[in-house]
Amino acid sequence: MARKSWIQRESKRQKLEQKYHWIRRSSKKEIKKVSPLDQKKWEKIHEKLQSSPRNSAPTRLHRRCFLTGRSRANYRDFGLSRHILREMFHACLLPGTTRSSW
């Protein structure tokens, strides 16, 4: 189980990302439209983009396990970590999956 502080930090990042999503998106579109010769306008848009908090960047988000909060070895299709997924396979809780035996 992940620490509760890590999970809370991640949820805070998700909220910040949602809050600043449209600001970042519009600023990036404006930068693409500005010609390279108009340096002052480009710097103004760039400052606006840089003024947003670092934790609002989408690259700082991590996928976490739905049940345990584990940040590593997550499967997108299920939203679960490999430990929980394996337990569910063995308990036959996920339809269409088979156990592998060697």
PDB file of C-alpha atoms in Angstrom:
ATOM      1  CA  MET A   1       0.000   0.000   0.000  1.00  0.00           C
ATOM      2  CA  ALA A   2       1.341   3.418  -0.934  1.00  0.00           C
ATOM      3  CA  ARG A   3       1.710   6.112   1.651  1.00  0.00           C
ATOM      4  CA  LYS A   4      -1.336   8.303   2.016  1.00  0.00           C
ATOM      5  CA  SER A   5       0.770  11.438   1.572  1.00  0.00           C
ATOM      6  CA  TRP A   6       1.901  10.242  -1.882  1.00  0.00           C
ATOM      7  CA  ILE A   7      -1.665   9.538  -2.922  1.00  0.00           C
ATOM      8  CA  GLN A   8      -2.795  12.949  -1.667  1.00  0.00           C
ATOM      9  CA  ARG A   9       0.078  14.647  -3.498  1.00  0.00           C
ATOM     10  CA  GLU A  10      -0.955  12.904  -6.699  1.00  0.00           C
ATOM     11  CA  SER A  11      -4.599  13.950  -6.325  1.00  0.00           C
ATOM     12  CA  LYS A  12      -3.459  17.534  -5.739  1.00  0.00           C
ATOM     13  CA  ARG A  13      -1.440  17.385  -8.966  1.00  0.00           C
ATOM     14  CA  GLN A  14      -4.468  16.076 -10.853  1.00  0.00           C
ATOM     15  CA  LYS A  15      -6.598  18.962  -9.634  1.00  0.00           C
ATOM     16  CA  LEU A  16      -3.920  21.494 -10.597  1.00  0.00           C
ATOM     17  CA  GLU A  17      -3.548  19.930 -14.031  1.00  0.00           C
ATOM     18  CA  GLN A  18      -7.291  20.191 -14.640  1.00  0.00           C
ATOM     19  CA  LYS A  19      -7.313  23.790 -13.445  1.00  0.00           C
ATOM     20  CA  TYR A  20      -4.488  24.957 -15.733  1.00  0.00           C
ATOM     21  CA  HIS A  21      -5.214  22.662 -18.686  1.00  0.00           C
ATOM     22  CA  TRP A  22      -6.953  25.269 -20.866  1.00  0.00           C
ATOM     23  CA  ILE A  23      -4.430  27.996 -19.995  1.00  0.00           C
ATOM     24  CA  ARG A  24      -1.527  25.783 -21.089  1.00  0.00           C
ATOM     25  CA  ARG A  25      -3.326  24.615 -24.204  1.00  0.00           C
ATOM     26  CA  SER A  26      -4.258  28.116 -25.368  1.00  0.00           C
ATOM     27  CA  SER A  27      -0.758  29.451 -24.649  1.00  0.00           C
ATOM     28  CA  LYS A  28       0.845  26.682 -26.686  1.00  0.00           C
ATOM     29  CA  LYS A  29      -1.511  27.366 -29.597  1.00  0.00           C
ATOM     30  CA  GLU A  30      -0.638  31.072 -29.462  1.00  0.00           C
ATOM     31  CA  ILE A  31       3.101  30.324 -29.467  1.00  0.00           C
ATOM     32  CA  LYS A  32       2.676  28.222 -32.618  1.00  0.00           C
ATOM     33  CA  LYS A  33       0.829  31.076 -34.351  1.00  0.00           C
ATOM     34  CA  VAL A  34       3.358  33.799 -33.469  1.00  0.00           C
ATOM     35  CA  SER A  35       6.030  34.427 -36.057  1.00  0.00           C
ATOM     36  CA  PRO A  36       9.665  33.968 -34.931  1.00  0.00           C
ATOM     37  CA  LEU A  37      10.404  37.614 -35.746  1.00  0.00           C
ATOM     38  CA  ASP A  38       7.941  38.951 -33.152  1.00  0.00           C
ATOM     39  CA  GLN A  39      10.164  38.319 -30.135  1.00  0.00           C
ATOM     40  CA  LYS A  40       8.294  40.506 -27.621  1.00  0.00           C
ATOM     41  CA  LYS A  41       4.947  38.815 -28.202  1.00  0.00           C
ATOM     42  CA  TRP A  42       6.573  35.383 -28.007  1.00  0.00           C
ATOM     43  CA  GLU A  43       8.267  36.255 -24.684  1.00  0.00           C
ATOM     44  CA  LYS A  44       4.986  37.530 -23.241  1.00  0.00           C
ATOM     45  CA  ILE A  45       3.179  34.285 -24.081  1.00  0.00           C
ATOM     46  CA  HIS A  46       6.126  32.245 -22.824  1.00  0.00           C
ATOM     47  CA  GLU A  47       6.102  34.077 -19.475  1.00  0.00           C
ATOM     48  CA  LYS A  48       2.392  33.332 -19.120  1.00  0.00           C
ATOM     49  CA  LEU A  49       3.094  29.668 -19.760  1.00  0.00           C
ATOM     50  CA  GLN A  50       6.002  29.610 -17.303  1.00  0.00           C
ATOM     51  CA  SER A  51       4.021  31.365 -14.567  1.00  0.00           C
ATOM     52  CA  SER A  52       1.759  28.359 -14.047  1.00  0.00           C
ATOM     53  CA  PRO A  53       2.815  25.981 -11.242  1.00  0.00           C
ATOM     54  CA  ARG A  54       5.160  23.133 -12.083  1.00  0.00           C
ATOM     55  CA  ASN A  55       2.836  20.527 -10.649  1.00  0.00           C
ATOM     56  CA  SER A  56       0.159  21.561 -13.135  1.00  0.00           C
ATOM     57  CA  ALA A  57       2.147  20.013 -15.988  1.00  0.00           C
ATOM     58  CA  PRO A  58       0.595  16.792 -17.298  1.00  0.00           C
ATOM     59  CA  THR A  59       3.997  15.100 -17.443  1.00  0.00           C
ATOM     60  CA  ARG A  60       4.169  15.147 -13.650  1.00  0.00           C
ATOM     61  CA  LEU A  61       1.123  12.919 -13.257  1.00  0.00           C
ATOM     62  CA  HIS A  62       1.485   9.208 -12.533  1.00  0.00           C
ATOM     63  CA  ARG A  63      -1.045   6.449 -12.915  1.00  0.00           C
ATOM     64  CA  ARG A  64      -1.710   4.713  -9.639  1.00  0.00           C
ATOM     65  CA  CYS A  65      -3.389   1.441  -8.769  1.00  0.00           C
ATOM     66  CA  PHE A  66      -7.083   1.848  -8.139  1.00  0.00           C
ATOM     67  CA  LEU A  67      -7.004  -0.244  -4.945  1.00  0.00           C
ATOM     68  CA  THR A  68      -3.527   0.011  -3.431  1.00  0.00           C
ATOM     69  CA  GLY A  69      -2.167   3.285  -4.801  1.00  0.00           C
ATOM     70  CA  ARG A  70       0.970   1.599  -6.147  1.00  0.00           C
ATOM     71  CA  SER A  71       2.629   3.771  -8.796  1.00  0.00           C
ATOM     72  CA  ARG A  72       4.639   1.103 -10.600  1.00  0.00           C
ATOM     73  CA  ALA A  73       3.579  -1.830 -12.767  1.00  0.00           C
ATOM     74  CA  ASN A  74       0.126  -0.478 -13.582  1.00  0.00           C
ATOM     75  CA  TYR A  75      -1.979  -1.785 -16.419  1.00  0.00           C
ATOM     76  CA  ARG A  76      -3.997   0.890 -18.207  1.00  0.00           C
ATOM     77  CA  ASP A  77      -6.753  -1.461 -19.267  1.00  0.00           C
ATOM     78  CA  PHE A  78      -7.629  -2.397 -15.707  1.00  0.00           C
ATOM     79  CA  GLY A  79      -6.234   0.490 -13.639  1.00  0.00           C
ATOM     80  CA  LEU A  80      -4.667  -2.034 -11.279  1.00  0.00           C
ATOM     81  CA  SER A  81      -1.136  -2.983 -10.300  1.00  0.00           C
ATOM     82  CA  ARG A  82       0.303  -6.351 -11.233  1.00  0.00           C
ATOM     83  CA  HIS A  83      -0.102  -7.742  -7.696  1.00  0.00           C
ATOM     84  CA  ILE A  84      -3.820  -7.071  -7.508  1.00  0.00           C
ATOM     85  CA  LEU A  85      -4.309  -8.121 -11.115  1.00  0.00           C
ATOM     86  CA  ARG A  86      -2.657 -11.480 -10.465  1.00  0.00           C
ATOM     87  CA  GLU A  87      -4.808 -12.081  -7.390  1.00  0.00           C
ATOM     88  CA  MET A  88      -7.919 -11.308  -9.423  1.00  0.00           C
ATOM     89  CA  PHE A  89      -6.802 -13.693 -12.183  1.00  0.00           C
ATOM     90  CA  HIS A  90      -6.416 -16.503  -9.695  1.00  0.00           C
ATOM     91  CA  ALA A  91      -9.769 -15.773  -8.095  1.00  0.00           C
ATOM     92  CA  CYS A  92     -11.412 -15.772 -11.573  1.00  0.00           C
ATOM     93  CA  LEU A  93     -12.775 -12.257 -11.066  1.00  0.00           C
ATOM     94  CA  LEU A  94     -11.722 -10.961 -14.495  1.00  0.00           C
ATOM     95  CA  PRO A  95     -13.551 -12.571 -17.417  1.00  0.00           C
ATOM     96  CA  GLY A  96     -11.584 -13.610 -20.468  1.00  0.00           C
ATOM     97  CA  THR A  97      -8.271 -14.106 -18.693  1.00  0.00           C
ATOM     98  CA  THR A  98      -6.434 -17.360 -18.201  1.00  0.00           C
ATOM     99  CA  ARG A  99      -3.926 -18.460 -15.636  1.00  0.00           C
ATOM    100  CA  SER A 100      -0.558 -19.437 -16.929  1.00  0.00           C
ATOM    101  CA  SER A 101       1.049 -22.571 -15.589  1.00  0.00           C
ATOM    102  CA  TRP A 102       4.452 -23.873 -16.606  1.00  0.00           C
TER     103      TRP A 102
END
